[in-house]
């Protein structure tokens, strides 16, 4: 078999990416629902999602380190969010998915640091689509038949000190999640040649 064919996604690879991407989406939904009990806690939901989803994301990359794996993962999660009204998550995931794919492919999906950057893009894409519209397009939130008081409280929480602190906390959580994933998946990464 030629090297070109070995690097193409096969049906088994697509199924693996699909299953684990659906799990990523479920982790995001569950964490978001649990963190949604408080407006301020909700601002930190992406940080929790980053820590919980890093092992799943990195497992996808360890199992399917082929061209298209990063973009397909981002796209599936983005599409699932889009189906549930998360149009901004879809847009950011597709855009960052392309960037993550380019970066990961430059190292032939074998460089842990590049995979960590692609995971960072995944998490930041989710943040920019799910939480950040409170900053750059607050009017969007009023269109969900939510009471005006609830949306006002969400926007106030986003602009509070605690809400703004969620941004660096999320970036730190991405790094922590990647380290946890590396430790959990050491055997898989070694087999895949990533570490």
JSON list of C-alpha atoms in Angstrom, two decimals:
[
{"chain": "A", "resi": 1, "resn": "UNK", "atom": "CA", "xyz": [0.00, 0.00, 0.00]},
{"chain": "A", "resi": 2, "resn": "UNK", "atom": "CA", "xyz": [1.32, 3.41, -0.88]},
{"chain": "A", "resi": 3, "resn": "UNK", "atom": "CA", "xyz": [2.11, 5.99, 1.79]},
{"chain": "A", "resi": 4, "resn": "UNK", "atom": "CA", "xyz": [-0.55, 8.31, 0.39]},
{"chain": "A", "resi": 5, "resn": "UNK", "atom": "CA", "xyz": [-3.31, 5.74, 0.94]},
{"chain": "A", "resi": 6, "resn": "UNK", "atom": "CA", "xyz": [-2.05, 4.99, 4.46]},
{"chain": "A", "resi": 7, "resn": "UNK", "atom": "CA", "xyz": [-2.54, 8.63, 5.45]},
{"chain": "A", "resi": 8, "resn": "UNK", "atom": "CA", "xyz": [-6.14, 8.84, 4.17]},
{"chain": "A", "resi": 9, "resn": "UNK", "atom": "CA", "xyz": [-9.09, 8.44, 6.48]},
{"chain": "A", "resi": 10, "resn": "UNK", "atom": "CA", "xyz": [-10.77, 5.07, 6.19]},
{"chain": "A", "resi": 11, "resn": "UNK", "atom": "CA", "xyz": [-14.33, 4.25, 7.24]},
{"chain": "A", "resi": 12, "resn": "UNK", "atom": "CA", "xyz": [-13.02, 2.86, 10.56]},
{"chain": "A", "resi": 13, "resn": "UNK", "atom": "CA", "xyz": [-11.20, 6.15, 11.19]},
{"chain": "A", "resi": 14, "resn": "UNK", "atom": "CA", "xyz": [-14.28, 8.20, 10.39]},
{"chain": "A", "resi": 15, "resn": "UNK", "atom": "CA", "xyz": [-16.37, 6.03, 12.72]},
{"chain": "A", "resi": 16, "resn": "UNK", "atom": "CA", "xyz": [-13.79, 6.45, 15.51]},
{"chain": "A", "resi": 17, "resn": "UNK", "atom": "CA", "xyz": [-13.74, 10.22, 15.03]},
{"chain": "A", "resi": 18, "resn": "UNK", "atom": "CA", "xyz": [-17.55, 10.32, 14.89]},
{"chain": "A", "resi": 19, "resn": "UNK", "atom": "CA", "xyz": [-18.02, 8.33, 18.10]},
{"chain": "A", "resi": 20, "resn": "UNK", "atom": "CA", "xyz": [-15.43, 10.25, 20.09]},
{"chain": "A", "resi": 21, "resn": "UNK", "atom": "CA", "xyz": [-16.61, 13.60, 18.70]},
{"chain": "A", "resi": 22, "resn": "UNK", "atom": "CA", "xyz": [-20.13, 12.76, 19.85]},
{"chain": "A", "resi": 23, "resn": "UNK", "atom": "CA", "xyz": [-18.67, 11.96, 23.28]},
{"chain": "A", "resi": 24, "resn": "UNK", "atom": "CA", "xyz": [-16.86, 15.32, 23.26]},
{"chain": "A", "resi": 25, "resn": "UNK", "atom": "CA", "xyz": [-20.19, 16.98, 22.56]},
{"chain": "A", "resi": 26, "resn": "UNK", "atom": "CA", "xyz": [-21.89, 15.06, 25.40]},
{"chain": "A", "resi": 27, "resn": "UNK", "atom": "CA", "xyz": [-19.11, 16.01, 27.84]},
{"chain": "A", "resi": 28, "resn": "UNK", "atom": "CA", "xyz": [-19.57, 19.63, 26.81]},
{"chain": "A", "resi": 29, "resn": "UNK", "atom": "CA", "xyz": [-23.34, 19.48, 27.22]},
{"chain": "A", "resi": 30, "resn": "UNK", "atom": "CA", "xyz": [-23.22, 17.78, 30.63]},
{"chain": "A", "resi": 31, "resn": "UNK", "atom": "CA", "xyz": [-20.50, 20.08, 31.99]},
{"chain": "A", "resi": 32, "resn": "UNK", "atom": "CA", "xyz": [-22.34, 23.12, 30.63]},
{"chain": "A", "resi": 33, "resn": "UNK", "atom": "CA", "xyz": [-25.62, 22.01, 32.19]},
{"chain": "A", "resi": 34, "resn": "UNK", "atom": "CA", "xyz": [-24.00, 21.39, 35.57]},
{"chain": "A", "resi": 35, "resn": "UNK", "atom": "CA", "xyz": [-22.06, 24.67, 35.49]},
{"chain": "A", "resi": 36, "resn": "UNK", "atom": "CA", "xyz": [-25.18, 26.51, 34.32]},
{"chain": "A", "resi": 37, "resn": "UNK", "atom": "CA", "xyz": [-26.63, 26.48, 37.84]},
{"chain": "A", "resi": 38, "resn": "UNK", "atom": "CA", "xyz": [-24.98, 29.85, 38.37]},
{"chain": "A", "resi": 39, "resn": "UNK", "atom": "CA", "xyz": [-24.29, 32.65, 35.93]},
{"chain": "A", "resi": 40, "resn": "UNK", "atom": "CA", "xyz": [-20.73, 33.07, 37.18]},
{"chain": "A", "resi": 41, "resn": "UNK", "atom": "CA", "xyz": [-20.04, 29.31, 37.26]},
{"chain": "A", "resi": 42, "resn": "UNK", "atom": "CA", "xyz": [-21.24, 29.16, 33.67]},
{"chain": "A", "resi": 43, "resn": "UNK", "atom": "CA", "xyz": [-18.36, 31.45, 32.67]},
{"chain": "A", "resi": 44, "resn": "UNK", "atom": "CA", "xyz": [-15.98, 28.69, 33.86]},
{"chain": "A", "resi": 45, "resn": "UNK", "atom": "CA", "xyz": [-17.77, 25.88, 32.02]},
{"chain": "A", "resi": 46, "resn": "UNK", "atom": "CA", "xyz": [-15.28, 25.97, 29.14]},
{"chain": "A", "resi": 47, "resn": "UNK", "atom": "CA", "xyz": [-12.39, 25.53, 31.59]},
{"chain": "A", "resi": 48, "resn": "UNK", "atom": "CA", "xyz": [-14.08, 22.44, 33.04]},
{"chain": "A", "resi": 49, "resn": "UNK", "atom": "CA", "xyz": [-14.84, 21.17, 29.54]},
{"chain": "A", "resi": 50, "resn": "UNK", "atom": "CA", "xyz": [-11.19, 21.68, 28.56]},
{"chain": "A", "resi": 51, "resn": "UNK", "atom": "CA", "xyz": [-9.94, 19.48, 31.41]},
{"chain": "A", "resi": 52, "resn": "UNK", "atom": "CA", "xyz": [-12.58, 16.79, 30.84]},
{"chain": "A", "resi": 53, "resn": "UNK", "atom": "CA", "xyz": [-12.42, 16.70, 27.06]},
{"chain": "A", "resi": 54, "resn": "UNK", "atom": "CA", "xyz": [-8.65, 16.78, 26.56]},
{"chain": "A", "resi": 55, "resn": "UNK", "atom": "CA", "xyz": [-8.21, 13.00, 27.04]},
{"chain": "A", "resi": 56, "resn": "UNK", "atom": "CA", "xyz": [-10.97, 12.27, 24.51]},
{"chain": "A", "resi": 57, "resn": "UNK", "atom": "CA", "xyz": [-9.58, 14.72, 21.99]},
{"chain": "A", "resi": 58, "resn": "UNK", "atom": "CA", "xyz": [-6.03, 13.43, 22.37]},
{"chain": "A", "resi": 59, "resn": "UNK", "atom": "CA", "xyz": [-7.26, 9.84, 22.15]},
{"chain": "A", "resi": 60, "resn": "UNK", "atom": "CA", "xyz": [-8.81, 10.63, 18.78]},
{"chain": "A", "resi": 61, "resn": "UNK", "atom": "CA", "xyz": [-5.50, 12.07, 17.61]},
{"chain": "A", "resi": 62, "resn": "UNK", "atom": "CA", "xyz": [-3.53, 9.08, 18.97]},
{"chain": "A", "resi": 63, "resn": "UNK", "atom": "CA", "xyz": [-5.84, 6.57, 17.29]},
{"chain": "A", "resi": 64, "resn": "UNK", "atom": "CA", "xyz": [-6.40, 8.45, 14.03]},
{"chain": "A", "resi": 65, "resn": "UNK", "atom": "CA", "xyz": [-3.32, 10.50, 13.26]},
{"chain": "A", "resi": 66, "resn": "UNK", "atom": "CA", "xyz": [-4.24, 11.04, 9.63]},
{"chain": "A", "resi": 67, "resn": "UNK", "atom": "CA", "xyz": [-5.04, 13.96, 7.38]},
{"chain": "A", "resi": 68, "resn": "UNK", "atom": "CA", "xyz": [-8.48, 15.32, 8.17]},
{"chain": "A", "resi": 69, "resn": "UNK", "atom": "CA", "xyz": [-8.75, 13.99, 11.75]},
{"chain": "A", "resi": 70, "resn": "UNK", "atom": "CA", "xyz": [-8.54, 17.42, 13.38]},
{"chain": "A", "resi": 71, "resn": "UNK", "atom": "CA", "xyz": [-10.88, 19.17, 10.97]},
{"chain": "A", "resi": 72, "resn": "UNK", "atom": "CA", "xyz": [-13.44, 16.36, 11.08]},
{"chain": "A", "resi": 73, "resn": "UNK", "atom": "CA", "xyz": [-13.44, 16.37, 14.88]},
{"chain": "A", "resi": 74, "resn": "UNK", "atom": "CA", "xyz": [-13.99, 20.14, 15.00]},
{"chain": "A", "resi": 75, "resn": "UNK", "atom": "CA", "xyz": [-16.64, 19.93, 12.26]},
{"chain": "A", "resi": 76, "resn": "UNK", "atom": "CA", "xyz": [-18.68, 17.16, 13.91]},
{"chain": "A", "resi": 77, "resn": "UNK", "atom": "CA", "xyz": [-18.74, 18.91, 17.28]},
{"chain": "A", "resi": 78, "resn": "UNK", "atom": "CA", "xyz": [-19.51, 22.23, 15.58]},
{"chain": "A", "resi": 79, "resn": "UNK", "atom": "CA", "xyz": [-22.34, 20.73, 13.53]},
{"chain": "A", "resi": 80, "resn": "UNK", "atom": "CA", "xyz": [-23.85, 19.11, 16.63]},
{"chain": "A", "resi": 81, "resn": "UNK", "atom": "CA", "xyz": [-23.75, 22.51, 18.36]},
{"chain": "A", "resi": 82, "resn": "UNK", "atom": "CA", "xyz": [-25.23, 24.13, 15.27]},
{"chain": "A", "resi": 83, "resn": "UNK", "atom": "CA", "xyz": [-28.15, 21.69, 15.39]},
{"chain": "A", "resi": 84, "resn": "UNK", "atom": "CA", "xyz": [-28.83, 22.85, 18.95]},
{"chain": "A", "resi": 85, "resn": "UNK", "atom": "CA", "xyz": [-28.70, 26.55, 18.08]},
{"chain": "A", "resi": 86, "resn": "UNK", "atom": "CA", "xyz": [-24.97, 27.08, 18.67]},
{"chain": "A", "resi": 87, "resn": "UNK", "atom": "CA", "xyz": [-24.34, 28.74, 15.32]},
{"chain": "A", "resi": 88, "resn": "UNK", "atom": "CA", "xyz": [-21.34, 30.67, 16.65]},
{"chain": "A", "resi": 89, "resn": "UNK", "atom": "CA", "xyz": [-19.78, 27.47, 17.98]},
{"chain": "A", "resi": 90, "resn": "UNK", "atom": "CA", "xyz": [-20.18, 25.96, 14.50]},
{"chain": "A", "resi": 91, "resn": "UNK", "atom": "CA", "xyz": [-18.59, 28.96, 12.80]},
{"chain": "A", "resi": 92, "resn": "UNK", "atom": "CA", "xyz": [-15.61, 29.15, 15.19]},
{"chain": "A", "resi": 93, "resn": "UNK", "atom": "CA", "xyz": [-15.10, 25.37, 15.16]},
{"chain": "A", "resi": 94, "resn": "UNK", "atom": "CA", "xyz": [-14.97, 25.25, 11.38]},
{"chain": "A", "resi": 95, "resn": "UNK", "atom": "CA", "xyz": [-12.55, 28.19, 11.20]},
{"chain": "A", "resi": 96, "resn": "UNK", "atom": "CA", "xyz": [-10.26, 26.94, 13.96]},
{"chain": "A", "resi": 97, "resn": "UNK", "atom": "CA", "xyz": [-10.62, 23.39, 12.65]},
{"chain": "A", "resi": 98, "resn": "UNK", "atom": "CA", "xyz": [-8.92, 24.43, 9.43]},
{"chain": "A", "resi": 99, "resn": "UNK", "atom": "CA", "xyz": [-6.10, 26.14, 11.36]},
{"chain": "A", "resi": 100, "resn": "UNK", "atom": "CA", "xyz": [-5.72, 23.16, 13.72]},
{"chain": "A", "resi": 101, "resn": "UNK", "atom": "CA", "xyz": [-5.63, 20.76, 10.78]},
{"chain": "A", "resi": 102, "resn": "UNK", "atom": "CA", "xyz": [-2.91, 22.73, 9.04]},
{"chain": "A", "resi": 103, "resn": "UNK", "atom": "CA", "xyz": [-0.79, 22.89, 12.20]},
{"chain": "A", "resi": 104, "resn": "UNK", "atom": "CA", "xyz": [-1.22, 19.20, 13.09]},
{"chain": "A", "resi": 105, "resn": "UNK", "atom": "CA", "xyz": [-0.60, 18.07, 9.52]},
{"chain": "A", "resi": 106, "resn": "UNK", "atom": "CA", "xyz": [2.71, 19.95, 9.37]},
{"chain": "A", "resi": 107, "resn": "UNK", "atom": "CA", "xyz": [3.99, 17.57, 12.06]},
{"chain": "A", "resi": 108, "resn": "UNK", "atom": "CA", "xyz": [2.21, 14.59, 10.46]},
{"chain": "A", "resi": 109, "resn": "UNK", "atom": "CA", "xyz": [0.07, 14.39, 13.61]},
{"chain": "A", "resi": 110, "resn": "UNK", "atom": "CA", "xyz": [3.14, 13.15, 15.50]},
{"chain": "A", "resi": 111, "resn": "UNK", "atom": "CA", "xyz": [4.00, 16.19, 17.59]},
{"chain": "A", "resi": 112, "resn": "UNK", "atom": "CA", "xyz": [2.41, 16.41, 21.04]},
{"chain": "A", "resi": 113, "resn": "UNK", "atom": "CA", "xyz": [2.93, 20.19, 21.21]},
{"chain": "A", "resi": 114, "resn": "UNK", "atom": "CA", "xyz": [1.14, 20.73, 17.89]},
{"chain": "A", "resi": 115, "resn": "UNK", "atom": "CA", "xyz": [-1.69, 18.44, 19.01]},
{"chain": "A", "resi": 116, "resn": "UNK", "atom": "CA", "xyz": [-1.90, 20.46, 22.22]},
{"chain": "A", "resi": 117, "resn": "UNK", "atom": "CA", "xyz": [-2.15, 23.65, 20.15]},
{"chain": "A", "resi": 118, "resn": "UNK", "atom": "CA", "xyz": [-4.90, 22.08, 18.04]},
{"chain": "A", "resi": 119, "resn": "UNK", "atom": "CA", "xyz": [-6.73, 21.08, 21.24]},
{"chain": "A", "resi": 120, "resn": "UNK", "atom": "CA", "xyz": [-6.27, 24.65, 22.47]},
{"chain": "A", "resi": 121, "resn": "UNK", "atom": "CA", "xyz": [-7.88, 25.88, 19.29]},
{"chain": "A", "resi": 122, "resn": "UNK", "atom": "CA", "xyz": [-10.73, 23.42, 19.85]},
{"chain": "A", "resi": 123, "resn": "UNK", "atom": "CA", "xyz": [-11.33, 24.77, 23.36]},
{"chain": "A", "resi": 124, "resn": "UNK", "atom": "CA", "xyz": [-10.94, 28.42, 22.36]},
{"chain": "A", "resi": 125, "resn": "UNK", "atom": "CA", "xyz": [-13.31, 27.85, 19.42]},
{"chain": "A", "resi": 126, "resn": "UNK", "atom": "CA", "xyz": [-15.89, 26.51, 21.84]},
{"chain": "A", "resi": 127, "resn": "UNK", "atom": "CA", "xyz": [-15.34, 29.48, 24.19]},
{"chain": "A", "resi": 128, "resn": "UNK", "atom": "CA", "xyz": [-15.63, 32.02, 21.36]},
{"chain": "A", "resi": 129, "resn": "UNK", "atom": "CA", "xyz": [-18.84, 30.40, 20.15]},
{"chain": "A", "resi": 130, "resn": "UNK", "atom": "CA", "xyz": [-20.53, 29.57, 23.46]},
{"chain": "A", "resi": 131, "resn": "UNK", "atom": "CA", "xyz": [-19.48, 32.20, 26.00]},
{"chain": "A", "resi": 132, "resn": "UNK", "atom": "CA", "xyz": [-17.80, 35.06, 24.14]},
{"chain": "A", "resi": 133, "resn": "UNK", "atom": "CA", "xyz": [-20.95, 36.15, 22.25]},
{"chain": "A", "resi": 134, "resn": "UNK", "atom": "CA", "xyz": [-21.89, 37.70, 25.60]},
{"chain": "A", "resi": 135, "resn": "UNK", "atom": "CA", "xyz": [-19.06, 40.17, 24.84]},
{"chain": "A", "resi": 136, "resn": "UNK", "atom": "CA", "xyz": [-19.12, 40.58, 21.07]},
{"chain": "A", "resi": 137, "resn": "UNK", "atom": "CA", "xyz": [-22.82, 40.01, 20.24]},
{"chain": "A", "resi": 138, "resn": "UNK", "atom": "CA", "xyz": [-25.00, 40.19, 23.35]},
{"chain": "A", "resi": 139, "resn": "UNK", "atom": "CA", "xyz": [-28.15, 40.77, 21.28]},
{"chain": "A", "resi": 140, "resn": "UNK", "atom": "CA", "xyz": [-27.86, 37.15, 20.12]},
{"chain": "A", "resi": 141, "resn": "UNK", "atom": "CA", "xyz": [-28.79, 35.91, 23.61]},
{"chain": "A", "resi": 142, "resn": "UNK", "atom": "CA", "xyz": [-32.07, 37.81, 23.69]},
{"chain": "A", "resi": 143, "resn": "UNK", "atom": "CA", "xyz": [-33.37, 35.75, 20.76]},
{"chain": "A", "resi": 144, "resn": "UNK", "atom": "CA", "xyz": [-33.83, 32.50, 22.67]},
{"chain": "A", "resi": 145, "resn": "UNK", "atom": "CA", "xyz": [-37.11, 33.34, 24.42]},
{"chain": "A", "resi": 146, "resn": "UNK", "atom": "CA", "xyz": [-35.19, 33.79, 27.66]},
{"chain": "A", "resi": 147, "resn": "UNK", "atom": "CA", "xyz": [-36.46, 36.40, 30.09]},
{"chain": "A", "resi": 148, "resn": "UNK", "atom": "CA", "xyz": [-34.67, 39.72, 29.62]},
{"chain": "A", "resi": 149, "resn": "UNK", "atom": "CA", "xyz": [-33.60, 39.63, 33.28]},
{"chain": "A", "resi": 150, "resn": "UNK", "atom": "CA", "xyz": [-31.83, 36.28, 32.75]},
{"chain": "A", "resi": 151, "resn": "UNK", "atom": "CA", "xyz": [-29.91, 37.55, 29.71]},
{"chain": "A", "resi": 152, "resn": "UNK", "atom": "CA", "xyz": [-29.05, 40.76, 31.54]},
{"chain": "A", "resi": 153, "resn": "UNK", "atom": "CA", "xyz": [-27.69, 38.67, 34.44]},
{"chain": "A", "resi": 154, "resn": "UNK", "atom": "CA", "xyz": [-25.63, 36.54, 32.01]},
{"chain": "A", "resi": 155, "resn": "UNK", "atom": "CA", "xyz": [-24.11, 39.64, 30.41]},
{"chain": "A", "resi": 156, "resn": "UNK", "atom": "CA", "xyz": [-23.39, 41.16, 33.83]},
{"chain": "A", "resi": 157, "resn": "UNK", "atom": "CA", "xyz": [-21.73, 37.92, 34.97]},
{"chain": "A", "resi": 158, "resn": "UNK", "atom": "CA", "xyz": [-19.57, 37.89, 31.82]},
{"chain": "A", "resi": 159, "resn": "UNK", "atom": "CA", "xyz": [-18.40, 41.44, 32.52]},
{"chain": "A", "resi": 160, "resn": "UNK", "atom": "CA", "xyz": [-17.80, 40.87, 36.22]},
{"chain": "A", "resi": 161, "resn": "UNK", "atom": "CA", "xyz": [-14.30, 40.32, 37.61]},
{"chain": "A", "resi": 162, "resn": "UNK", "atom": "CA", "xyz": [-15.09, 36.63, 38.08]},
{"chain": "A", "resi": 163, "resn": "UNK", "atom": "CA", "xyz": [-16.40, 36.37, 34.51]},
{"chain": "A", "resi": 164, "resn": "UNK", "atom": "CA", "xyz": [-13.34, 38.06, 33.04]},
{"chain": "A", "resi": 165, "resn": "UNK", "atom": "CA", "xyz": [-11.06, 35.87, 35.17]},
{"chain": "A", "resi": 166, "resn": "UNK", "atom": "CA", "xyz": [-12.59, 32.85, 33.43]},
{"chain": "A", "resi": 167, "resn": "UNK", "atom": "CA", "xyz": [-10.60, 33.70, 30.29]},
{"chain": "A", "resi": 168, "resn": "UNK", "atom": "CA", "xyz": [-7.09, 33.08, 31.71]},
{"chain": "A", "resi": 169, "resn": "UNK", "atom": "CA", "xyz": [-8.46, 30.22, 33.84]},
{"chain": "A", "resi": 170, "resn": "UNK", "atom": "CA", "xyz": [-9.69, 28.58, 30.62]},
{"chain": "A", "resi": 171, "resn": "UNK", "atom": "CA", "xyz": [-6.26, 28.93, 29.00]},
{"chain": "A", "resi": 172, "resn": "UNK", "atom": "CA", "xyz": [-4.63, 27.35, 32.05]},
{"chain": "A", "resi": 173, "resn": "UNK", "atom": "CA", "xyz": [-7.25, 24.57, 32.02]},
{"chain": "A", "resi": 174, "resn": "UNK", "atom": "CA", "xyz": [-6.38, 23.80, 28.39]},
{"chain": "A", "resi": 175, "resn": "UNK", "atom": "CA", "xyz": [-2.75, 23.22, 29.38]},
{"chain": "A", "resi": 176, "resn": "UNK", "atom": "CA", "xyz": [-3.75, 21.17, 32.43]},
{"chain": "A", "resi": 177, "resn": "UNK", "atom": "CA", "xyz": [-6.13, 19.08, 30.31]},
{"chain": "A", "resi": 178, "resn": "UNK", "atom": "CA", "xyz": [-3.38, 18.39, 27.77]},
{"chain": "A", "resi": 179, "resn": "UNK", "atom": "CA", "xyz": [-0.96, 17.28, 30.50]},
{"chain": "A", "resi": 180, "resn": "UNK", "atom": "CA", "xyz": [-3.58, 15.00, 32.06]},
{"chain": "A", "resi": 181, "resn": "UNK", "atom": "CA", "xyz": [-4.36, 13.56, 28.63]},
{"chain": "A", "resi": 182, "resn": "UNK", "atom": "CA", "xyz": [-0.69, 12.92, 27.93]},
{"chain": "A", "resi": 183, "resn": "UNK", "atom": "CA", "xyz": [-0.28, 11.03, 31.20]},
{"chain": "A", "resi": 184, "resn": "UNK", "atom": "CA", "xyz": [-3.49, 9.05, 30.72]},
{"chain": "A", "resi": 185, "resn": "UNK", "atom": "CA", "xyz": [-2.72, 8.15, 27.12]},
{"chain": "A", "resi": 186, "resn": "UNK", "atom": "CA", "xyz": [1.05, 7.65, 27.33]},
{"chain": "A", "resi": 187, "resn": "UNK", "atom": "CA", "xyz": [0.80, 4.09, 25.96]},
{"chain": "A", "resi": 188, "resn": "UNK", "atom": "CA", "xyz": [-1.41, 5.17, 23.03]},
{"chain": "A", "resi": 189, "resn": "UNK", "atom": "CA", "xyz": [0.87, 8.11, 22.19]},
{"chain": "A", "resi": 190, "resn": "UNK", "atom": "CA", "xyz": [3.96, 5.89, 22.27]},
{"chain": "A", "resi": 191, "resn": "UNK", "atom": "CA", "xyz": [2.30, 3.38, 19.95]},
{"chain": "A", "resi": 192, "resn": "UNK", "atom": "CA", "xyz": [1.26, 6.20, 17.58]},
{"chain": "A", "resi": 193, "resn": "UNK", "atom": "CA", "xyz": [4.74, 7.75, 17.70]},
{"chain": "A", "resi": 194, "resn": "UNK", "atom": "CA", "xyz": [3.51, 11.02, 19.22]},
{"chain": "A", "resi": 195, "resn": "UNK", "atom": "CA", "xyz": [5.82, 10.83, 22.26]}
]
